[in-house]
Amino acid sequence: MSVTGPTGIGRTAFLAALADDLARRGTRVTTIRFTRDGDPVPSGGSGTDAVRAVVGPVVGAHRYPEVARRAAASAGSDLLRGTGPAVVLVDDAQWLDRDSRAVLEALARRLAGTSAGCVCAVRTPMPGEDAAWWRGLRAAGLLHPVRLRPMTGAQVAGLLAAETGAVPDAGLVDHVLVLTRGVPAAVRDAVAALRRGRSLSVVAGRAHLAPGVGRCAPARDNEFVRAITALGPQAHAVARAVSVLAPLGAAVPGLVAEALCVTANEAARLLGVLLRAGVLHRGRRGETWRFPVPLVAAALVAGMGPFERRRLAACAVDAVWTGGARCADPDHLADLVADAGRLVDPARAFDALLSRVAQAGGQPHPHVPRWLDAAVDLADDRAQRVAALRAQVAAHRTQGDHAAVLRGARTLLDDFADELAPDASHELQVIAVDAVRSLGDVDALRDIAEHRRSWTDHAAQNAVTRAYALSAADRWAEARDLLESDGTWRHADDPASARSGDLLLATAALWTGRPDRFERSLAERDRWPGRDVPRRLLEQVDAHVSALLVTGDLRRAEHLPAVEGVEVARLRTSGRALVAALRGDVDHAVELAWRGVARRDCDPASAAMCQAVVALLVARAQPAGARALLTAARDAGLRPAHLLDLAEAQLDLALGHDDRATVALDRALRAVDERQVLVGAELCWSELADVALRAGDRDGARRCLAEVESLAETLPTSRVLLHADLLRAVVEGDREAAGRCLHLVRDRDQPGELAAVSERLVRHGVGDPASLTEVYHVLGGLDALLHRSWLRNLMRDNGIAVPGRWETVAENERVLAALAADGLSNKQLALALRTSEKSVEGRLSRLFAHSGYRSRIELSTAVLTGGQVRDGGAGDVGRGRRNGAAGE
């Protein structure tokens, strides 16, 4: 058998694992590795004599078949001597000399049909002559080829989880896949490089790309670079040049010759060496050049000195600008311009970089900050420097690099105030406030809010900036009052202040129980200032969507971007996460929420996002994940803060801790009273009413109903009206209210909400038990394992058949496995599953017996790296292998 694959694919690891497996089965194993010079050396404990006895160099074996046969007969006798099977494992067999190859072929013929065998690991691609020899063995039936395949996305995620001890974000997995093409050694190098560059962020058990990730800088002397270095210093120099020049396509050979001062023939010869070694790939007859593993190019660039990289970049840029070459990758060309700096025309370079930044369209782009760093250095006057710095601040803000945002904004406001128009000055102040809040500098935020610190004497700008600081500190009523009492921002010759003041006041008034201004703004969208400018329209839509989502109004929040022609993908992370959560797209919602929390995005909808996603995680029987997200959200200071108390209460309620949940809900409602931020208060009162009813406290439940009905008069959003009818139905037994409630919840079209409301109505005797079958299927679509387990009990109590007996058995085991892997004790499991500790003990014993895992630690590790209990409950938790193997 031959095991094939490129550098880093894991051939040696495969042989090592195979050797261990064979040894456990009682097979005698001899392991050999060949050096680049064709010398066999012992490996894995094999002695030198054993090595030479198998395929030791036999002079003349390739010329005289009889010599090869005699050597093979001797080796074969040694292998077949004794009892049981024997196997020879040959690593790096691509370095076999011709004599050893002849002996190996004769040995393969000698061992055919016996209890002994040979496995060779061969690096691909192979030179034509070598490849022909291996194909000949295959054609003769002496060889069974196995090709090691690159890792899949799921396998990369598993390896990332193992390397970081955290669940990897999808964006991180995609980034590593692009860099490595799934080659295991490259994946490990990429993780190390990201750590070294502080580009890997682990927050509460989740691994993400840190804000501002740019060029990857892997180790300069990794396995891939060593393979290139072994080809000789000239080939290594050509590889370094191509790492910079590859996207220039057909011009690469000529530019390599020019950059290295060699002839065209010599450049072609050296490129051929790299191609035959598999280091480079040439496509379309030389029209394209690439490294099969992009990380290799990054490692080569990292190993260059700054002048070498600048000189190569300048050579490439000059060729493109003079028409001698064409760059198929505009991002790479911008990288080259940034690297070249003043070695090319500075004015043209400055314009080219800002033009490319503009083409990025304000979307997150890992290279934009570096381009703008170069543009700042290339600026020839203060006006150009201000333009570059402003773009730089915007780019860092898009990336979520709040410290860099604050530095840039302060530089502009402190050192270049005379170059800033009022519009730009105001925008920078608002950006600086956001950055201060995201960085958690409470004292600085308070100083701005209370006017002890300011960046300008402009009264209108100061008023709006102070209001922003108040809202950032969760003091929404004070922000509203300031903007209503200080009218300077309405009449100033500063459109930005007027626009920002209007937006902030509309949101603050809505959330503090004065919705008229917000509703008027929505109704009069044609009067939005700056709506003819795409960026300003996006700001308006984003602010209104965030405000609607926090009130739970998904229908209008989805409708607004559609009618205004704004892509949902351009909205802030919190808004997109909330849409996904309310719509029932759970995986996407969780991914976005973690990304937003890791970036410490403290926009107005962030706490509502967290609360919605915590509820989804709880429903999915992932309380530890929900707790981790909630902890990270508190650390990041997400707002409005009382919504985090609501999330904590919902988590405690799911785990059976009603007393703790009541404390959290009381804390949330005190904050509502103190700060007059009413959004979400109806959810708190509704949860408190349910706790009271379970405890038999009907008077307490009626007090909750009175509070929600009072809230409905002040803030009559559809969610508040829904919960007013829900509480009237369950507290007073009002079936008309129950009917209105069901009509409204269906009209709101949020699957999780529909399931929760329908379940509560039936549980309190004012809903049709037949509706539970629909609810059961809705929860199945959300993969709400824990809630489905509760619902099964309610269905049985009401005589409703639970569909799918075997599915129920499997799901019971899945929910138990998920909760046990999350670290819950037996007592906590019993509370969460609403059963006894004795029942939990029995079910856990059966789970471990079925899965093959001996402890919760093993189970937790398997779940972390992507494993799950197989459907049917009789399988084990799937262990994802890092590397796939398939027949060629």
CSV table of C-alpha atoms in Angstrom, one decimal, residues 176-403:
chain,number,residue,atom,x,y,z
A,176,VAL,CA,-7.8,29.2,8.4
A,177,LEU,CA,-9.2,27.1,5.6
A,178,VAL,CA,-8.4,29.9,3.1
A,179,LEU,CA,-4.8,30.1,4.4
A,180,THR,CA,-4.2,26.4,4.6
A,181,ARG,CA,-6.4,24.6,2.1
A,182,GLY,CA,-7.0,22.1,5.0
A,183,VAL,CA,-3.4,20.8,5.1
A,184,PRO,CA,-3.0,19.7,8.8
A,185,ALA,CA,0.5,21.0,9.3
A,186,ALA,CA,-0.5,24.3,7.8
A,187,VAL,CA,-3.5,24.5,10.0
A,188,ARG,CA,-1.3,24.1,13.1
A,189,ASP,CA,1.1,26.7,11.7
A,190,ALA,CA,-1.8,29.1,11.0
A,191,VAL,CA,-3.0,28.8,14.6
A,192,ALA,CA,0.5,29.5,15.9
A,193,ALA,CA,0.9,32.4,13.6
A,194,LEU,CA,-2.5,33.9,14.7
A,195,ARG,CA,-1.5,33.5,18.3
A,196,ARG,CA,1.9,35.1,17.7
A,197,GLY,CA,0.3,38.0,16.0
A,198,ARG,CA,-2.4,38.4,18.7
A,199,SER,CA,-4.9,37.8,16.0
A,200,LEU,CA,-6.7,35.0,17.9
A,201,SER,CA,-9.1,36.0,20.6
A,202,VAL,CA,-10.6,33.5,23.0
A,203,VAL,CA,-13.6,34.9,24.9
A,204,ALA,CA,-15.6,32.8,27.3
A,205,GLY,CA,-14.8,29.5,25.6
A,206,ARG,CA,-15.2,30.9,22.0
A,207,ALA,CA,-12.3,31.5,19.6
A,208,HIS,CA,-12.5,34.4,17.1
A,209,LEU,CA,-10.4,36.4,14.9
A,210,ALA,CA,-9.3,39.5,16.8
A,211,PRO,CA,-10.3,42.9,15.4
A,212,GLY,CA,-7.9,44.3,12.8
A,213,VAL,CA,-6.5,41.0,11.5
A,214,GLY,CA,-4.2,41.7,8.6
A,215,ARG,CA,-1.3,40.0,7.1
A,216,CYS,CA,-0.6,36.6,8.6
A,217,ALA,CA,3.0,36.1,9.8
A,218,PRO,CA,3.7,32.3,10.2
A,219,ALA,CA,7.0,30.9,11.4
A,220,ARG,CA,9.8,31.6,9.0
A,221,ASP,CA,11.2,28.1,9.4
A,222,ASN,CA,8.2,25.8,9.2
A,223,GLU,CA,8.0,22.4,7.5
A,224,PHE,CA,7.0,24.0,4.2
A,225,VAL,CA,9.8,26.6,4.1
A,226,ARG,CA,12.3,23.8,5.0
A,227,ALA,CA,11.1,21.8,2.0
A,228,ILE,CA,11.8,24.8,-0.2
A,229,THR,CA,15.1,25.6,1.4
A,230,ALA,CA,16.2,22.0,0.7
A,231,LEU,CA,15.8,22.8,-3.0
A,232,GLY,CA,18.8,25.1,-2.8
A,233,PRO,CA,19.4,28.8,-2.2
A,234,GLN,CA,18.6,29.9,-5.7
A,235,ALA,CA,15.3,28.1,-5.8
A,236,HIS,CA,14.5,29.5,-2.3
A,237,ALA,CA,15.2,33.0,-3.6
A,238,VAL,CA,12.9,32.4,-6.6
A,239,ALA,CA,10.1,31.1,-4.3
A,240,ARG,CA,10.4,34.3,-2.1
A,241,ALA,CA,10.1,36.5,-5.2
A,242,VAL,CA,7.1,34.5,-6.5
A,243,SER,CA,5.4,34.9,-3.1
A,244,VAL,CA,5.2,38.6,-3.9
A,245,LEU,CA,4.8,38.4,-7.7
A,246,ALA,CA,2.5,35.4,-8.2
A,247,PRO,CA,-0.7,37.4,-8.9
A,248,LEU,CA,1.0,39.1,-11.9
A,249,GLY,CA,0.4,36.0,-13.9
A,250,ALA,CA,2.2,35.6,-17.2
A,251,ALA,CA,4.7,38.3,-16.3
A,252,VAL,CA,6.0,36.3,-13.4
A,253,PRO,CA,9.0,34.6,-15.1
A,254,GLY,CA,10.3,37.9,-16.6
A,255,LEU,CA,9.8,39.8,-13.3
A,256,VAL,CA,11.6,37.0,-11.4
A,257,ALA,CA,14.5,37.3,-13.8
A,258,GLU,CA,14.6,41.1,-13.5
A,259,ALA,CA,14.2,41.1,-9.7
A,260,LEU,CA,17.0,38.5,-9.1
A,261,CYS,CA,19.3,39.7,-11.9
A,262,VAL,CA,19.4,36.3,-13.6
A,263,THR,CA,18.7,35.3,-17.3
A,264,ALA,CA,15.3,34.3,-18.5
A,265,ASN,CA,16.5,30.8,-19.0
A,266,GLU,CA,17.8,30.5,-15.5
A,267,ALA,CA,14.6,31.9,-14.0
A,268,ALA,CA,12.6,29.4,-16.1
A,269,ARG,CA,14.8,26.5,-14.8
A,270,LEU,CA,14.4,27.5,-11.2
A,271,LEU,CA,10.7,27.9,-11.5
A,272,GLY,CA,10.6,24.4,-13.0
A,273,VAL,CA,12.4,23.1,-9.9
A,274,LEU,CA,9.6,24.6,-7.7
A,275,LEU,CA,6.9,23.3,-10.0
A,276,ARG,CA,8.2,19.7,-10.0
A,277,ALA,CA,8.6,19.8,-6.2
A,278,GLY,CA,4.9,20.8,-5.8
A,279,VAL,CA,5.8,24.1,-4.2
A,280,LEU,CA,4.2,26.1,-7.0
A,281,HIS,CA,1.3,25.5,-9.4
A,282,ARG,CA,1.2,27.0,-12.9
A,283,GLY,CA,-2.2,27.1,-14.6
A,284,ARG,CA,-3.5,28.0,-18.1
A,285,ARG,CA,0.0,27.6,-19.7
A,286,GLY,CA,1.6,30.2,-17.4
A,287,GLU,CA,-1.2,32.7,-17.2
A,288,THR,CA,-1.6,31.9,-13.5
A,289,TRP,CA,0.8,31.1,-10.7
A,290,ARG,CA,-0.1,30.2,-7.1
A,291,PHE,CA,1.2,28.4,-4.0
A,292,PRO,CA,-1.1,25.3,-3.4
A,293,VAL,CA,-1.0,26.3,0.3
A,294,PRO,CA,-1.3,30.1,0.6
A,295,LEU,CA,0.3,30.0,4.0
A,296,VAL,CA,3.5,29.1,2.3
A,297,ALA,CA,3.6,32.4,0.5
A,298,ALA,CA,2.9,34.2,3.8
A,299,ALA,CA,5.8,32.3,5.5
A,300,LEU,CA,8.1,33.3,2.7
A,301,VAL,CA,7.1,36.9,2.9
A,302,ALA,CA,7.5,36.8,6.7
A,303,GLY,CA,11.1,35.6,6.2
A,304,MET,CA,12.1,38.6,4.0
A,305,GLY,CA,13.8,41.6,5.2
A,306,PRO,CA,11.9,44.9,4.8
A,307,PHE,CA,14.0,46.2,2.0
A,308,GLU,CA,13.7,42.9,0.0
A,309,ARG,CA,9.9,43.0,0.3
A,310,ARG,CA,9.8,46.7,-0.6
A,311,ARG,CA,12.1,46.2,-3.6
A,312,LEU,CA,10.1,43.3,-5.0
A,313,ALA,CA,6.8,45.2,-4.4
A,314,ALA,CA,8.2,48.3,-6.2
A,315,CYS,CA,9.3,46.1,-9.1
A,316,ALA,CA,5.8,44.7,-9.4
A,317,VAL,CA,4.0,48.0,-9.1
A,318,ASP,CA,6.2,49.7,-11.7
A,319,ALA,CA,5.4,46.8,-14.1
A,320,VAL,CA,1.7,47.1,-13.6
A,321,TRP,CA,1.7,50.9,-13.8
A,322,THR,CA,3.8,50.9,-17.0
A,323,GLY,CA,1.6,48.2,-18.6
A,324,GLY,CA,4.3,45.5,-18.5
A,325,ALA,CA,2.1,43.3,-16.2
A,326,ARG,CA,-1.4,42.9,-15.1
A,327,CYS,CA,-2.4,42.1,-11.5
A,328,ALA,CA,-5.5,39.9,-11.3
A,329,ASP,CA,-6.0,40.6,-7.6
A,330,PRO,CA,-6.7,44.3,-6.8
A,331,ASP,CA,-6.2,43.6,-3.1
A,332,HIS,CA,-2.8,42.2,-3.7
A,333,LEU,CA,-1.9,45.2,-5.9
A,334,ALA,CA,-2.9,47.5,-3.0
A,335,ASP,CA,-0.7,45.4,-0.7
A,336,LEU,CA,2.2,45.9,-3.1
A,337,VAL,CA,1.6,49.6,-3.3
A,338,ALA,CA,1.5,49.8,0.5
A,339,ASP,CA,4.8,47.7,0.7
A,340,ALA,CA,6.5,49.7,-1.9
A,341,GLY,CA,5.8,53.0,-0.2
A,342,ARG,CA,7.9,55.9,-1.5
A,343,LEU,CA,9.9,53.6,-3.8
A,344,VAL,CA,7.1,54.3,-6.3
A,345,ASP,CA,5.4,57.6,-7.2
A,346,PRO,CA,4.0,58.7,-3.8
A,347,ALA,CA,1.2,60.8,-5.1
A,348,ARG,CA,0.0,58.0,-7.4
A,349,ALA,CA,0.4,55.5,-4.6
A,350,PHE,CA,-1.6,57.6,-2.1
A,351,ASP,CA,-4.5,57.9,-4.7
A,352,ALA,CA,-4.4,54.2,-5.5
A,353,LEU,CA,-4.6,53.2,-1.9
A,354,LEU,CA,-7.5,55.5,-1.0
A,355,SER,CA,-9.3,54.5,-4.2
A,356,ARG,CA,-9.0,50.8,-3.2
A,357,VAL,CA,-10.3,51.6,0.3
A,358,ALA,CA,-13.3,53.4,-1.2
A,359,GLN,CA,-14.0,50.3,-3.4
A,360,ALA,CA,-14.2,48.2,-0.2
A,361,GLY,CA,-17.4,50.1,0.5
A,362,GLY,CA,-17.0,50.3,4.2
A,363,GLN,CA,-17.3,46.6,4.7
A,364,PRO,CA,-14.9,44.7,7.0
A,365,HIS,CA,-11.7,44.0,5.1
A,366,PRO,CA,-8.5,42.7,6.8
A,367,HIS,CA,-6.1,44.7,4.7
A,368,VAL,CA,-7.7,48.1,4.7
A,369,PRO,CA,-6.1,49.3,7.9
A,370,ARG,CA,-2.6,48.5,6.6
A,371,TRP,CA,-3.3,50.3,3.3
A,372,LEU,CA,-4.4,53.3,5.2
A,373,ASP,CA,-1.3,53.2,7.5
A,374,ALA,CA,0.7,53.4,4.3
A,375,ALA,CA,-1.5,56.2,2.9
A,376,VAL,CA,-0.9,58.3,6.1
A,377,ASP,CA,2.9,57.9,5.6
A,378,LEU,CA,2.5,58.9,1.9
A,379,ALA,CA,0.5,62.0,2.6
A,380,ASP,CA,2.2,65.2,1.3
A,381,ASP,CA,0.1,67.8,3.2
A,382,ARG,CA,-2.3,68.2,6.1
A,383,ALA,CA,-5.4,67.8,4.0
A,384,GLN,CA,-4.2,64.5,2.6
A,385,ARG,CA,-3.2,63.3,6.0
A,386,VAL,CA,-6.7,64.2,7.4
A,387,ALA,CA,-8.4,62.3,4.6
A,388,ALA,CA,-6.2,59.2,5.2
A,389,LEU,CA,-6.7,59.4,9.0
A,390,ARG,CA,-10.5,59.8,8.7
A,391,ALA,CA,-10.6,56.7,6.4
A,392,GLN,CA,-8.4,54.9,8.9
A,393,VAL,CA,-10.7,55.6,11.8
A,394,ALA,CA,-13.7,54.4,9.7
A,395,ALA,CA,-11.8,51.2,8.8
A,396,HIS,CA,-10.8,50.4,12.4
A,397,ARG,CA,-14.4,51.0,13.5
A,398,THR,CA,-15.6,48.5,10.9
A,399,GLN,CA,-13.0,46.0,12.1
A,400,GLY,CA,-14.0,46.6,15.8
A,401,ASP,CA,-10.6,47.8,16.8
A,402,HIS,CA,-11.9,50.3,19.4
A,403,ALA,CA,-8.5,51.3,20.8
